[in-house]
């Protein structure tokens, strides 16, 4: 298998968003140039709002909180403590099918959730993974997915709510959806499940679905060191 995984930081070592975005760009250039293997960056961010290309001003936080505008698809979302983020930076198979890539990532997340006893589904017309309406409430989103593709190579990716405080989602219209709620693994199970408890399962699912997600190629023998200011966990 050719996927490389880099764990950049988990609580209490939260990762600031801005340098992580610069790292994504640097790794993206290396993957495009075939200087680095397809790489998945995994982390837990410091609190931040990010806005995709389709975000509208009325969906932004109303308290003046800074929003980082980025090039991925989708709308505005939140990242922060208790949420696992995975950024696959991978060369796509040809012919390029971005919709298929997103659908495979949705199924990847659904499989991860199933390992923890959480049943999730996709919803027609909406990306991500959802807990369907039941006696506890209506449809609620548990994972957001947004990607950007440049030079046949992906950036951005998956956020999966594990143990995060859901109050942050009440300050804006998450992913442009005003008629559904949000949830987390911990909330659905009634017990605490942290991102570090989930990350190994996510890695295994990426490995299992590698051929569906990206071009499978040999890992370069001498990859450049990851341009990150702190040590990367093995």
PDB file of C-alpha atoms in Angstrom:
ATOM      1  CA  UNK A   1       0.000   0.000   0.000  1.00  0.00           C
ATOM      2  CA  UNK A   2       1.255   3.482  -0.801  1.00  0.00           C
ATOM      3  CA  UNK A   3      -0.687   5.720   1.570  1.00  0.00           C
ATOM      4  CA  UNK A   4       1.385   7.560   4.158  1.00  0.00           C
ATOM      5  CA  UNK A   5      -0.227   8.712   7.424  1.00  0.00           C
ATOM      6  CA  UNK A   6       0.961  11.636   9.539  1.00  0.00           C
ATOM      7  CA  UNK A   7      -0.524  12.318  12.985  1.00  0.00           C
ATOM      8  CA  UNK A   8       0.134  15.991  13.613  1.00  0.00           C
ATOM      9  CA  UNK A   9      -1.389  16.552  17.024  1.00  0.00           C
ATOM     10  CA  UNK A  10      -4.216  15.547  19.320  1.00  0.00           C
ATOM     11  CA  UNK A  11      -5.424  17.012  22.611  1.00  0.00           C
ATOM     12  CA  UNK A  12      -3.787  18.511  24.530  1.00  0.00           C
ATOM     13  CA  UNK A  13      -1.507  19.229  21.538  1.00  0.00           C
ATOM     14  CA  UNK A  14      -4.122  20.936  19.363  1.00  0.00           C
ATOM     15  CA  UNK A  15      -3.075  22.018  15.858  1.00  0.00           C
ATOM     16  CA  UNK A  16      -3.581  25.662  14.771  1.00  0.00           C
ATOM     17  CA  UNK A  17      -5.462  25.860  11.487  1.00  0.00           C
ATOM     18  CA  UNK A  18      -3.308  28.353   9.548  1.00  0.00           C
ATOM     19  CA  UNK A  19       0.001  26.425   9.669  1.00  0.00           C
ATOM     20  CA  UNK A  20      -1.865  23.181   8.991  1.00  0.00           C
ATOM     21  CA  UNK A  21      -3.323  24.739   5.837  1.00  0.00           C
ATOM     22  CA  UNK A  22       0.158  25.810   4.722  1.00  0.00           C
ATOM     23  CA  UNK A  23       1.368  22.272   5.390  1.00  0.00           C
ATOM     24  CA  UNK A  24      -1.436  20.883   3.236  1.00  0.00           C
ATOM     25  CA  UNK A  25      -0.355  23.157   0.386  1.00  0.00           C
ATOM     26  CA  UNK A  26       3.292  22.102   0.728  1.00  0.00           C
ATOM     27  CA  UNK A  27       2.471  18.385   0.836  1.00  0.00           C
ATOM     28  CA  UNK A  28       0.072  18.871  -2.093  1.00  0.00           C
ATOM     29  CA  UNK A  29       2.911  20.285  -4.224  1.00  0.00           C
ATOM     30  CA  UNK A  30       5.122  17.335  -3.311  1.00  0.00           C
ATOM     31  CA  UNK A  31       2.432  14.765  -4.112  1.00  0.00           C
ATOM     32  CA  UNK A  32       1.710  16.454  -7.444  1.00  0.00           C
ATOM     33  CA  UNK A  33       5.437  16.319  -8.265  1.00  0.00           C
ATOM     34  CA  UNK A  34       5.581  12.645  -7.171  1.00  0.00           C
ATOM     35  CA  UNK A  35       8.162  13.567  -4.541  1.00  0.00           C
ATOM     36  CA  UNK A  36       5.915  12.257  -1.768  1.00  0.00           C
ATOM     37  CA  UNK A  37       3.494   9.364  -1.486  1.00  0.00           C
ATOM     38  CA  UNK A  38      -0.231   9.953  -1.220  1.00  0.00           C
ATOM     39  CA  UNK A  39      -0.519  11.330   2.311  1.00  0.00           C
ATOM     40  CA  UNK A  40      -3.295  11.594   4.902  1.00  0.00           C
ATOM     41  CA  UNK A  41      -2.809  14.239   7.597  1.00  0.00           C
ATOM     42  CA  UNK A  42      -4.674  13.523  10.843  1.00  0.00           C
ATOM     43  CA  UNK A  43      -5.210  15.994  13.670  1.00  0.00           C
ATOM     44  CA  UNK A  44      -7.382  17.788  16.178  1.00  0.00           C
ATOM     45  CA  UNK A  45      -7.576  21.555  15.552  1.00  0.00           C
ATOM     46  CA  UNK A  46      -7.699  24.569  17.773  1.00  0.00           C
ATOM     47  CA  UNK A  47     -11.184  26.180  17.429  1.00  0.00           C
ATOM     48  CA  UNK A  48     -11.744  27.730  13.985  1.00  0.00           C
ATOM     49  CA  UNK A  49     -14.477  28.357  11.426  1.00  0.00           C
ATOM     50  CA  UNK A  50     -13.718  27.695   7.750  1.00  0.00           C
ATOM     51  CA  UNK A  51     -15.804  28.679   4.741  1.00  0.00           C
ATOM     52  CA  UNK A  52     -15.887  26.844   1.419  1.00  0.00           C
ATOM     53  CA  UNK A  53     -16.538  28.398  -1.979  1.00  0.00           C
ATOM     54  CA  UNK A  54     -20.349  28.233  -1.706  1.00  0.00           C
ATOM     55  CA  UNK A  55     -20.662  29.971   1.676  1.00  0.00           C
ATOM     56  CA  UNK A  56     -23.069  32.909   1.964  1.00  0.00           C
ATOM     57  CA  UNK A  57     -22.636  35.915   4.301  1.00  0.00           C
ATOM     58  CA  UNK A  58     -25.846  35.158   6.206  1.00  0.00           C
ATOM     59  CA  UNK A  59     -24.441  31.745   7.195  1.00  0.00           C
ATOM     60  CA  UNK A  60     -21.410  33.224   8.977  1.00  0.00           C
ATOM     61  CA  UNK A  61     -21.173  33.486  12.792  1.00  0.00           C
ATOM     62  CA  UNK A  62     -23.049  36.535  13.979  1.00  0.00           C
ATOM     63  CA  UNK A  63     -20.645  37.337  16.836  1.00  0.00           C
ATOM     64  CA  UNK A  64     -17.795  38.517  14.606  1.00  0.00           C
ATOM     65  CA  UNK A  65     -15.674  35.381  15.044  1.00  0.00           C
ATOM     66  CA  UNK A  66     -12.972  35.114  12.382  1.00  0.00           C
ATOM     67  CA  UNK A  67     -13.726  32.818   9.471  1.00  0.00           C
ATOM     68  CA  UNK A  68     -10.956  31.387   7.273  1.00  0.00           C
ATOM     69  CA  UNK A  69     -12.019  31.279   3.628  1.00  0.00           C
ATOM     70  CA  UNK A  70     -10.590  28.278   1.779  1.00  0.00           C
ATOM     71  CA  UNK A  71     -10.867  26.656  -1.633  1.00  0.00           C
ATOM     72  CA  UNK A  72     -12.729  23.474  -0.805  1.00  0.00           C
ATOM     73  CA  UNK A  73     -16.276  22.732  -1.848  1.00  0.00           C
ATOM     74  CA  UNK A  74     -19.157  23.122   0.553  1.00  0.00           C
ATOM     75  CA  UNK A  75     -20.035  25.911   2.936  1.00  0.00           C
ATOM     76  CA  UNK A  76     -19.063  27.018   6.431  1.00  0.00           C
ATOM     77  CA  UNK A  77     -18.123  24.627   9.208  1.00  0.00           C
ATOM     78  CA  UNK A  78     -16.320  24.478  12.546  1.00  0.00           C
ATOM     79  CA  UNK A  79     -13.228  22.574  13.628  1.00  0.00           C
ATOM     80  CA  UNK A  80     -11.964  22.270  17.154  1.00  0.00           C
ATOM     81  CA  UNK A  81     -11.207  20.134  20.208  1.00  0.00           C
ATOM     82  CA  UNK A  82     -12.956  16.777  20.225  1.00  0.00           C
ATOM     83  CA  UNK A  83     -13.293  16.607  16.442  1.00  0.00           C
ATOM     84  CA  UNK A  84     -11.094  14.341  14.319  1.00  0.00           C
ATOM     85  CA  UNK A  85      -9.953  15.866  11.028  1.00  0.00           C
ATOM     86  CA  UNK A  86      -8.416  13.862   8.182  1.00  0.00           C
ATOM     87  CA  UNK A  87      -6.920  15.542   5.122  1.00  0.00           C
ATOM     88  CA  UNK A  88      -6.212  13.056   2.304  1.00  0.00           C
ATOM     89  CA  UNK A  89      -3.724  14.609  -0.138  1.00  0.00           C
ATOM     90  CA  UNK A  90      -3.839  12.066  -2.915  1.00  0.00           C
ATOM     91  CA  UNK A  91      -3.528  11.724  -6.680  1.00  0.00           C
ATOM     92  CA  UNK A  92      -6.897  10.707  -8.102  1.00  0.00           C
ATOM     93  CA  UNK A  93      -7.480   7.822 -10.466  1.00  0.00           C
ATOM     94  CA  UNK A  94      -8.275   8.678 -14.070  1.00  0.00           C
ATOM     95  CA  UNK A  95     -10.737   9.521 -15.390  1.00  0.00           C
ATOM     96  CA  UNK A  96     -11.141  11.950 -12.491  1.00  0.00           C
ATOM     97  CA  UNK A  97     -14.442  11.555 -10.651  1.00  0.00           C
ATOM     98  CA  UNK A  98     -14.621  13.929  -7.685  1.00  0.00           C
ATOM     99  CA  UNK A  99     -18.185  12.911  -6.819  1.00  0.00           C
ATOM    100  CA  UNK A 100     -17.097   9.270  -6.559  1.00  0.00           C
ATOM    101  CA  UNK A 101     -14.192  10.292  -4.320  1.00  0.00           C
ATOM    102  CA  UNK A 102     -16.601  12.056  -1.945  1.00  0.00           C
ATOM    103  CA  UNK A 103     -18.993   9.105  -1.966  1.00  0.00           C
ATOM    104  CA  UNK A 104     -16.184   6.682  -1.081  1.00  0.00           C
ATOM    105  CA  UNK A 105     -15.144   8.936   1.814  1.00  0.00           C
ATOM    106  CA  UNK A 106     -18.739   8.996   3.032  1.00  0.00           C
ATOM    107  CA  UNK A 107     -18.795   5.205   3.080  1.00  0.00           C
ATOM    108  CA  UNK A 108     -15.412   5.205   4.822  1.00  0.00           C
ATOM    109  CA  UNK A 109     -16.843   7.349   7.642  1.00  0.00           C
ATOM    110  CA  UNK A 110     -19.990   5.214   7.856  1.00  0.00           C
ATOM    111  CA  UNK A 111     -17.820   2.106   8.248  1.00  0.00           C
ATOM    112  CA  UNK A 112     -15.746   3.790  10.976  1.00  0.00           C
ATOM    113  CA  UNK A 113     -18.905   4.718  12.869  1.00  0.00           C
ATOM    114  CA  UNK A 114     -20.227   1.179  12.566  1.00  0.00           C
ATOM    115  CA  UNK A 115     -17.101  -0.064  14.362  1.00  0.00           C
ATOM    116  CA  UNK A 116     -18.231   2.018  17.355  1.00  0.00           C
ATOM    117  CA  UNK A 117     -21.831   0.858  17.175  1.00  0.00           C
ATOM    118  CA  UNK A 118     -23.171   4.029  15.545  1.00  0.00           C
ATOM    119  CA  UNK A 119     -25.406   3.561  12.499  1.00  0.00           C
ATOM    120  CA  UNK A 120     -25.021   6.372   9.970  1.00  0.00           C
ATOM    121  CA  UNK A 121     -26.319   6.922   6.434  1.00  0.00           C
ATOM    122  CA  UNK A 122     -25.966   9.293   3.522  1.00  0.00           C
ATOM    123  CA  UNK A 123     -28.730  11.757   2.657  1.00  0.00           C
ATOM    124  CA  UNK A 124     -29.589  12.457  -0.969  1.00  0.00           C
ATOM    125  CA  UNK A 125     -28.551  15.956  -1.981  1.00  0.00           C
ATOM    126  CA  UNK A 126     -26.375  16.436   1.112  1.00  0.00           C
ATOM    127  CA  UNK A 127     -22.760  15.413   1.645  1.00  0.00           C
ATOM    128  CA  UNK A 128     -21.298  13.817   4.739  1.00  0.00           C
ATOM    129  CA  UNK A 129     -22.553  11.173   7.152  1.00  0.00           C
ATOM    130  CA  UNK A 130     -25.846  11.455   9.014  1.00  0.00           C
ATOM    131  CA  UNK A 131     -27.706   9.837  11.884  1.00  0.00           C
ATOM    132  CA  UNK A 132     -31.252   9.311  10.601  1.00  0.00           C
ATOM    133  CA  UNK A 133     -34.249  10.662  12.483  1.00  0.00           C
ATOM    134  CA  UNK A 134     -35.360   8.539  15.410  1.00  0.00           C
ATOM    135  CA  UNK A 135     -37.069   8.899  18.784  1.00  0.00           C
ATOM    136  CA  UNK A 136     -34.173  11.084  19.975  1.00  0.00           C
ATOM    137  CA  UNK A 137     -34.579  13.683  17.235  1.00  0.00           C
ATOM    138  CA  UNK A 138     -34.503  14.486  13.544  1.00  0.00           C
ATOM    139  CA  UNK A 139     -31.719  13.914  11.025  1.00  0.00           C
ATOM    140  CA  UNK A 140     -28.396  15.053  12.494  1.00  0.00           C
ATOM    141  CA  UNK A 141     -25.018  15.415  10.853  1.00  0.00           C
ATOM    142  CA  UNK A 142     -22.057  13.685  12.440  1.00  0.00           C
ATOM    143  CA  UNK A 143     -19.400  14.132   9.750  1.00  0.00           C
ATOM    144  CA  UNK A 144     -18.727  16.820   7.141  1.00  0.00           C
ATOM    145  CA  UNK A 145     -16.814  16.268   3.904  1.00  0.00           C
ATOM    146  CA  UNK A 146     -15.392  18.933   1.604  1.00  0.00           C
ATOM    147  CA  UNK A 147     -12.618  18.581  -0.974  1.00  0.00           C
ATOM    148  CA  UNK A 148     -10.631  20.659  -3.405  1.00  0.00           C
ATOM    149  CA  UNK A 149      -8.921  19.132  -6.438  1.00  0.00           C
ATOM    150  CA  UNK A 150      -6.016  20.810  -8.189  1.00  0.00           C
ATOM    151  CA  UNK A 151      -3.684  19.170 -10.709  1.00  0.00           C
ATOM    152  CA  UNK A 152      -5.488  15.868 -10.170  1.00  0.00           C
ATOM    153  CA  UNK A 153      -4.628  15.909  -6.459  1.00  0.00           C
ATOM    154  CA  UNK A 154      -6.968  16.408  -3.505  1.00  0.00           C
ATOM    155  CA  UNK A 155      -6.855  18.687  -0.453  1.00  0.00           C
ATOM    156  CA  UNK A 156      -9.078  19.165   2.622  1.00  0.00           C
ATOM    157  CA  UNK A 157     -11.321  16.231   3.522  1.00  0.00           C
ATOM    158  CA  UNK A 158     -13.225  14.845   6.508  1.00  0.00           C
ATOM    159  CA  UNK A 159     -14.241  16.134   9.920  1.00  0.00           C
ATOM    160  CA  UNK A 160     -15.806  13.645  12.321  1.00  0.00           C
ATOM    161  CA  UNK A 161     -17.470  14.794  15.533  1.00  0.00           C
ATOM    162  CA  UNK A 162     -16.195  12.595  18.352  1.00  0.00           C
ATOM    163  CA  UNK A 163     -16.458  14.373  21.714  1.00  0.00           C
ATOM    164  CA  UNK A 164     -16.650  18.045  20.752  1.00  0.00           C
ATOM    165  CA  UNK A 165     -18.989  20.564  22.347  1.00  0.00           C
ATOM    166  CA  UNK A 166     -21.795  20.996  19.817  1.00  0.00           C
ATOM    167  CA  UNK A 167     -22.635  24.502  21.040  1.00  0.00           C
ATOM    168  CA  UNK A 168     -20.227  25.995  18.475  1.00  0.00           C
ATOM    169  CA  UNK A 169     -22.550  24.833  15.688  1.00  0.00           C
ATOM    170  CA  UNK A 170     -25.339  26.975  17.124  1.00  0.00           C
ATOM    171  CA  UNK A 171     -23.532  30.212  16.261  1.00  0.00           C
ATOM    172  CA  UNK A 172     -23.784  29.796  12.476  1.00  0.00           C
ATOM    173  CA  UNK A 173     -25.602  27.739   9.838  1.00  0.00           C
ATOM    174  CA  UNK A 174     -23.418  24.626   9.568  1.00  0.00           C
ATOM    175  CA  UNK A 175     -22.763  23.525   5.989  1.00  0.00           C
ATOM    176  CA  UNK A 176     -25.638  25.816   4.917  1.00  0.00           C
ATOM    177  CA  UNK A 177     -28.197  23.437   6.472  1.00  0.00           C
ATOM    178  CA  UNK A 178     -30.780  25.120   8.692  1.00  0.00           C
ATOM    179  CA  UNK A 179     -33.330  22.288   8.955  1.00  0.00           C
ATOM    180  CA  UNK A 180     -31.228  19.598  10.646  1.00  0.00           C
ATOM    181  CA  UNK A 181     -29.050  19.224  13.718  1.00  0.00           C
ATOM    182  CA  UNK A 182     -25.541  18.030  14.516  1.00  0.00           C
ATOM    183  CA  UNK A 183     -24.309  15.273  16.779  1.00  0.00           C
ATOM    184  CA  UNK A 184     -21.191  13.386  17.844  1.00  0.00           C
ATOM    185  CA  UNK A 185     -20.129   9.819  18.531  1.00  0.00           C
ATOM    186  CA  UNK A 186     -20.080  10.559  22.267  1.00  0.00           C
ATOM    187  CA  UNK A 187     -23.577  11.991  22.211  1.00  0.00           C
ATOM    188  CA  UNK A 188     -24.996   9.059  20.265  1.00  0.00           C
ATOM    189  CA  UNK A 189     -23.368   6.454  22.516  1.00  0.00           C
ATOM    190  CA  UNK A 190     -23.811   8.229  25.836  1.00  0.00           C
ATOM    191  CA  UNK A 191     -20.129   7.797  26.682  1.00  0.00           C
ATOM    192  CA  UNK A 192     -16.955   9.700  25.908  1.00  0.00           C
ATOM    193  CA  UNK A 193     -15.119   8.805  22.699  1.00  0.00           C
ATOM    194  CA  UNK A 194     -12.120  11.007  21.861  1.00  0.00           C
ATOM    195  CA  UNK A 195     -10.442  11.510  18.452  1.00  0.00           C
ATOM    196  CA  UNK A 196      -7.447   9.474  19.632  1.00  0.00           C
ATOM    197  CA  UNK A 197      -9.844   6.575  20.199  1.00  0.00           C
ATOM    198  CA  UNK A 198     -11.023   6.758  16.590  1.00  0.00           C
ATOM    199  CA  UNK A 199      -7.921   7.610  14.557  1.00  0.00           C
ATOM    200  CA  UNK A 200      -6.576   4.047  14.159  1.00  0.00           C
ATOM    201  CA  UNK A 201      -9.924   2.854  12.796  1.00  0.00           C
ATOM    202  CA  UNK A 202      -9.936   5.760  10.328  1.00  0.00           C
ATOM    203  CA  UNK A 203      -6.440   4.836   9.149  1.00  0.00           C
ATOM    204  CA  UNK A 204      -7.433   1.201   8.605  1.00  0.00           C
ATOM    205  CA  UNK A 205     -10.469   2.256   6.564  1.00  0.00           C
ATOM    206  CA  UNK A 206      -8.309   4.520   4.388  1.00  0.00           C
ATOM    207  CA  UNK A 207      -5.933   1.625   3.788  1.00  0.00           C
ATOM    208  CA  UNK A 208      -8.792  -0.699   2.911  1.00  0.00           C
ATOM    209  CA  UNK A 209     -10.263   1.741   0.405  1.00  0.00           C
ATOM    210  CA  UNK A 210      -7.020   3.073  -1.055  1.00  0.00           C
ATOM    211  CA  UNK A 211      -7.579   1.720  -4.565  1.00  0.00           C
ATOM    212  CA  UNK A 212     -11.037   3.313  -4.676  1.00  0.00           C
ATOM    213  CA  UNK A 213      -9.798   6.669  -3.409  1.00  0.00           C
ATOM    214  CA  UNK A 214      -6.593   7.310  -5.278  1.00  0.00           C
ATOM    215  CA  UNK A 215      -3.923   6.207  -7.675  1.00  0.00           C
ATOM    216  CA  UNK A 216      -1.890   3.440  -6.056  1.00  0.00           C
ATOM    217  CA  UNK A 217       1.837   3.915  -6.603  1.00  0.00           C
ATOM    218  CA  UNK A 218       5.106   3.013  -4.940  1.00  0.00           C
ATOM    219  CA  UNK A 219       6.202   5.142  -1.992  1.00  0.00           C
ATOM    220  CA  UNK A 220       9.297   7.135  -2.974  1.00  0.00           C
ATOM    221  CA  UNK A 221      12.370   5.730  -1.263  1.00  0.00           C
ATOM    222  CA  UNK A 222      13.610   9.103  -0.033  1.00  0.00           C
ATOM    223  CA  UNK A 223      10.691  11.300   0.860  1.00  0.00           C
ATOM    224  CA  UNK A 224      11.507  14.837   2.010  1.00  0.00           C
ATOM    225  CA  UNK A 225      10.943  15.470   5.712  1.00  0.00           C
ATOM    226  CA  UNK A 226       7.466  16.732   6.502  1.00  0.00           C
ATOM    227  CA  UNK A 227       7.707  20.557   6.776  1.00  0.00           C
ATOM    228  CA  UNK A 228       6.076  20.764  10.209  1.00  0.00           C
ATOM    229  CA  UNK A 229       7.524  22.652  13.182  1.00  0.00           C
ATOM    230  CA  UNK A 230       6.694  20.018  15.784  1.00  0.00           C
ATOM    231  CA  UNK A 231       7.568  16.304  15.870  1.00  0.00           C
ATOM    232  CA  UNK A 232       5.098  14.057  14.102  1.00  0.00           C
ATOM    233  CA  UNK A 233       3.750  11.199  16.177  1.00  0.00           C
ATOM    234  CA  UNK A 234       4.565   7.738  14.756  1.00  0.00           C
TER     235      UNK A 234
END
